[in-house]
mmCIF file of C-alpha atoms in Angstrom:
data_model
loop_
_atom_site.group_PDB
_atom_site.id
_atom_site.type_symbol
_atom_site.label_atom_id
_atom_site.label_comp_id
_atom_site.label_asym_id
_atom_site.label_seq_id
_atom_site.Cartn_x
_atom_site.Cartn_y
_atom_site.Cartn_z
ATOM 1 C CA MET A 1 78.583 86.897 118.691
ATOM 2 C CA PHE A 2 79.043 88.242 115.248
ATOM 3 C CA PHE A 3 79.648 86.733 111.872
ATOM 4 C CA VAL A 4 81.308 89.364 109.535
ATOM 5 C CA SER A 5 81.537 88.812 105.830
ATOM 6 C CA LEU A 6 83.925 90.903 103.748
ATOM 7 C CA THR A 7 83.339 90.874 99.951
ATOM 8 C CA TYR A 8 85.861 92.406 97.730
ATOM 9 C CA ARG A 9 84.604 95.316 95.542
ATOM 10 C CA VAL A 10 87.695 95.491 93.352
ATOM 11 C CA PRO A 11 89.955 92.886 91.639
ATOM 12 C CA LEU A 12 92.293 90.877 93.777
ATOM 13 C CA GLU A 13 95.312 92.611 92.320
ATOM 14 C CA GLU A 14 94.008 95.920 93.962
ATOM 15 C CA VAL A 15 93.440 94.122 97.271
ATOM 16 C CA GLU A 16 96.964 92.396 97.588
ATOM 17 C CA PRO A 17 98.999 95.563 98.239
ATOM 18 C CA HIS A 18 96.799 96.160 101.373
ATOM 19 C CA MET A 19 97.000 92.603 102.671
ATOM 20 C CA ALA A 20 99.966 93.365 105.138
ATOM 21 C CA GLY A 21 98.042 96.189 106.581
ATOM 22 C CA HIS A 22 94.878 94.041 106.856
ATOM 23 C CA MET A 23 96.787 91.352 108.639
ATOM 24 C CA GLU A 24 98.200 93.728 111.235
ATOM 25 C CA TRP A 25 94.797 95.077 111.777
ATOM 26 C CA LEU A 26 93.489 91.626 112.332
ATOM 27 C CA LYS A 27 96.269 90.825 114.974
ATOM 28 C CA LYS A 28 95.428 94.106 116.813
ATOM 29 C CA TYR A 29 91.837 92.907 117.279
ATOM 30 C CA TYR A 30 92.787 89.240 118.073
ATOM 31 C CA ASP A 31 95.074 90.668 120.707
ATOM 32 C CA ALA A 32 92.302 92.946 122.130
ATOM 33 C CA GLY A 33 90.000 89.853 122.291
ATOM 34 C CA VAL A 34 87.410 91.060 119.778
ATOM 35 C CA PHE A 35 88.218 88.623 116.994
ATOM 36 C CA MET A 36 87.925 84.854 117.606
ATOM 37 C CA ALA A 37 88.574 83.314 114.157
ATOM 38 C CA SER A 38 89.014 84.515 110.505
ATOM 39 C CA GLY A 39 89.951 83.399 107.094
ATOM 40 C CA ARG A 40 89.491 83.682 103.252
ATOM 41 C CA LYS A 41 86.325 82.721 101.466
ATOM 42 C CA VAL A 42 86.611 79.960 98.982
ATOM 43 C CA PRO A 43 86.785 80.975 96.198
ATOM 44 C CA ARG A 44 88.776 83.996 97.170
ATOM 45 C CA THR A 45 86.134 86.757 96.896
ATOM 46 C CA GLY A 46 86.684 88.106 100.432
ATOM 47 C CA GLY A 47 86.838 86.766 104.060
ATOM 48 C CA VAL A 48 85.039 85.845 107.086
ATOM 49 C CA ILE A 49 85.602 86.969 110.757
ATOM 50 C CA PHE A 50 83.954 85.687 113.930
ATOM 51 C CA ALA A 51 83.865 88.451 116.578
ATOM 52 C CA ARG A 52 82.509 88.991 119.998
ATOM 53 C CA GLY A 53 81.608 92.068 122.164
ATOM 54 C CA GLU A 54 79.417 95.065 121.483
ATOM 55 C CA ARG A 55 78.232 95.937 117.936
ATOM 56 C CA ALA A 56 79.292 99.525 118.195
ATOM 57 C CA VAL A 57 82.843 98.376 119.254
ATOM 58 C CA LEU A 58 82.936 95.931 116.259
ATOM 59 C CA GLU A 59 81.788 98.548 113.882
ATOM 60 C CA ALA A 60 84.564 100.961 115.022
ATOM 61 C CA CYS A 61 87.043 98.202 114.652
ATOM 62 C CA LEU A 62 85.889 97.324 111.138
ATOM 63 C CA ALA A 63 86.116 101.035 110.125
ATOM 64 C CA GLU A 64 89.863 100.794 110.814
ATOM 65 C CA ASP A 65 90.476 97.958 108.383
ATOM 66 C CA PRO A 66 92.574 98.980 105.295
ATOM 67 C CA PHE A 67 90.044 97.259 103.161
ATOM 68 C CA ALA A 68 87.355 99.597 104.525
ATOM 69 C CA ILE A 69 89.488 102.758 104.482
ATOM 70 C CA HIS A 70 90.443 102.169 100.799
ATOM 71 C CA LYS A 71 86.980 101.003 99.845
ATOM 72 C CA LEU A 72 88.239 97.607 98.719
ATOM 73 C CA ALA A 73 85.537 95.415 100.349
ATOM 74 C CA ASP A 74 81.992 95.588 101.430
ATOM 75 C CA CYS A 75 81.201 94.392 104.962
ATOM 76 C CA GLU A 76 78.070 92.703 106.312
ATOM 77 C CA ILE A 77 77.713 91.990 110.031
ATOM 78 C CA VAL A 78 75.338 89.254 111.273
ATOM 79 C CA GLU A 79 74.643 89.063 114.949
ATOM 80 C CA PHE A 80 73.682 85.721 116.359
ATOM 81 C CA SER A 81 73.400 83.890 119.597
ATOM 82 C CA VAL A 82 75.127 80.541 119.910
ATOM 83 C CA SER A 83 72.670 78.063 121.546
ATOM 84 C CA THR A 84 74.568 74.794 120.739
ATOM 85 C CA ALA A 85 78.259 74.084 120.060
ATOM 86 C CA ILE A 86 80.435 71.011 119.875
ATOM 87 C CA GLN A 87 82.611 69.905 122.842
ATOM 88 C CA GLY A 88 85.499 72.340 123.278
ATOM 89 C CA MET A 89 83.566 75.257 121.762
ATOM 90 C CA GLU A 90 81.163 75.894 124.721
ATOM 91 C CA ALA A 91 82.910 79.253 125.251
ATOM 92 C CA LEU A 92 80.928 80.502 122.160
ATOM 93 C CA LYS A 93 77.551 80.057 123.902
ATOM 94 C CA GLY A 94 76.152 83.243 125.542
#
């Protein structure tokens, strides 16, 4: 399992024009089963994605993000192994 932290490198005004493309990119990888959850950071300085699969596949997916292509955000990948989860989230364990 992976925790991906995106942090904007540029003002939000420069990010906004690429948001529709970013959302399409997210949907592509939700449909592919790579992404499990995502959302904006609060305050809005970037976003977070929970992902699964192989790191090399995730890195290739992240390289396709319009935010990466246009150098709008830095990306940090943290791999972790879920050992405990609340009821209903047992599928995260592995």
